[in-house]
Coordinates of C-alpha atoms and ligand atoms in Angstrom, one line a residue:
M437 CA 100.4 141.3 130.6
N438 CA 100.5 141.3 126.7
F439 CA 98.3 139.2 124.3
R440 CA 100.8 136.4 123.9
Q441 CA 101.0 135.9 127.7
K442 CA 97.2 136.0 128.0
L443 CA 96.9 133.3 125.4
S444 CA 99.6 131.2 126.9
Q445 CA 97.7 131.5 130.3
F446 CA 94.4 130.6 128.5
M447 CA 95.8 127.6 126.8
Y448 CA 97.5 126.3 129.8
G449 CA 96.3 122.7 130.6
R450 CA 94.4 122.5 127.2
N451 CA 95.2 120.0 124.5
G452 CA 96.2 122.4 121.6
I453 CA 96.8 121.4 118.3
D454 CA 98.3 117.9 117.5
V455 CA 98.6 115.5 114.4
L456 CA 95.0 114.7 114.6
G457 CA 94.0 118.3 114.8
V458 CA 96.0 119.2 111.7
F459 CA 94.4 116.2 109.9
L460 CA 90.8 117.5 110.8
L461 CA 91.7 120.9 109.6
V462 CA 92.8 119.6 106.2
V463 CA 89.6 117.6 106.2
S464 CA 87.6 120.6 106.7
V465 CA 89.5 122.5 103.9
V466 CA 88.8 119.6 101.6
L467 CA 85.0 119.5 102.5
M468 CA 85.0 123.5 102.1
T469 CA 86.6 123.1 98.7
L470 CA 84.1 120.3 97.7
S471 CA 81.3 122.4 98.9
T472 CA 82.4 125.2 96.7
L473 CA 82.9 123.0 93.6
F474 CA 79.4 121.4 94.0
S475 CA 77.7 124.7 94.6
R476 CA 75.3 124.3 91.6
I477 CA 74.0 121.0 93.3
S478 CA 72.7 122.6 96.6
V479 CA 72.0 119.2 98.3
L480 CA 75.6 118.1 97.9
S481 CA 77.0 121.6 98.6
E482 CA 75.0 121.8 101.9
L483 CA 76.0 118.2 103.0
F484 CA 79.7 119.1 102.5
L485 CA 79.3 122.3 104.2
A486 CA 77.4 120.7 107.2
L487 CA 80.2 117.9 107.4
E488 CA 82.9 120.8 107.2
W489 CA 81.3 122.6 110.2
M490 CA 81.1 119.3 112.1
V491 CA 84.7 118.5 111.6
L492 CA 85.7 122.1 112.4
L493 CA 83.9 122.1 115.6
L494 CA 85.3 118.8 116.6
C495 CA 88.9 120.2 115.8
V496 CA 88.0 123.3 118.0
F497 CA 86.7 121.2 120.8
R498 CA 89.9 119.1 120.7
I499 CA 92.3 122.1 120.8
F500 CA 90.5 123.7 123.8
S501 CA 89.7 120.5 125.7
R502 CA 91.1 120.0 129.2
N503 CA 90.8 116.3 129.2
T504 CA 94.3 116.0 127.6
V505 CA 94.6 112.3 128.6
K506 CA 91.6 111.3 126.4
R507 CA 92.8 113.6 123.5
Q508 CA 96.3 112.1 123.6
Q509 CA 94.9 108.6 123.3
E510 CA 92.7 109.6 120.5
N511 CA 95.8 111.3 118.7
A512 CA 97.9 108.2 119.4
K513 CA 95.2 105.9 117.9
Y514 CA 95.1 108.2 114.9
Y515 CA 98.9 108.4 114.5
Q516 CA 99.1 104.5 114.2
H517 CA 96.9 104.6 111.2
H518 CA 98.8 107.8 109.8
R519 CA 102.0 106.0 110.2
K520 CA 100.7 102.9 108.3
F521 CA 99.5 105.2 105.5
L522 CA 102.9 106.8 105.2
L523 CA 104.7 103.5 105.1
W524 CA 102.3 102.6 102.3
C525 CA 103.0 105.8 100.5
R526 CA 106.7 105.1 100.7
S527 CA 106.4 101.6 99.5
V528 CA 104.4 102.6 96.5
R529 CA 106.9 105.4 95.7
D530 CA 109.9 102.8 96.2
R531 CA 108.2 100.4 93.8
W532 CA 107.7 103.2 91.3
T533 CA 111.2 104.3 91.4
Q534 CA 112.7 100.8 91.2
R535 CA 110.2 99.4 88.5
K536 CA 112.8 99.4 85.7
D537 CA 115.3 97.3 87.8
Y538 CA 113.0 95.0 89.8
K539 CA 109.8 93.2 89.6
F540 CA 107.5 93.0 92.5
F541 CA 105.2 90.1 93.5
R542 CA 103.0 89.3 96.3
C543 CA 103.3 85.8 98.0
P544 CA 100.1 83.8 97.2
S545 CA 99.8 82.4 100.8
C546 CA 100.7 85.3 103.1
H547 CA 100.5 88.5 100.6
A548 CA 104.0 89.5 101.6
L549 CA 105.8 91.9 98.9
L550 CA 108.9 90.2 97.2
R551 CA 111.2 92.1 95.1
V552 CA 113.0 90.2 92.3
P553 CA 115.6 91.5 89.7
R554 CA 114.1 91.9 86.1
G555 CA 115.1 89.9 83.1
K556 CA 116.1 86.6 84.9
G557 CA 113.5 84.4 83.1
V558 CA 111.2 82.2 85.2
L559 CA 112.4 81.9 88.7
E560 CA 111.2 79.8 91.7
L561 CA 110.7 82.3 94.5
T562 CA 110.8 81.6 98.1
C563 CA 108.7 83.9 100.4
R564 CA 111.0 85.1 103.3
K565 CA 108.1 85.6 105.6
C566 CA 106.3 82.1 105.4
G567 CA 108.7 80.1 103.2
N568 CA 106.3 79.4 100.4
R569 CA 107.6 78.5 97.1
F570 CA 106.2 79.6 93.7
K571 CA 107.3 80.2 90.2
R572 CA 107.0 83.6 88.4
R573 CA 108.5 85.1 85.2
T574 CA 110.7 88.1 86.0
Ligands
ZN1265 ZN1 104.6 84.2 102.1

């Protein structure tokens, strides 16, 4: 039996790495970098190092955990927030790329985002979500 087969046998029934695991690894690398950057301030450096180890141990615990149902629930919960963050990033990127052609407003009553062509003067806008009407200069 070679190493790959032994590892495969060892990992059978365990959680392994998932989206939350990758996120925890990234957080631990960021904390390690912060610990190195603040090496002159020993209190901060040791705090970041301690946090890094805690996050890393949590990540290792999750990878080797046999309670896959619980780990999948944690991963699903994390993934909801991860997805919201990705959608927000996409929204910011879209607003940035369309900023020369469109102006973006928030509805004063429900805070929905409205996109209006630029240079049309003062317009009365109607929110698609709640029907609220308000005037803005475009
Ligand atoms: Zn609205």
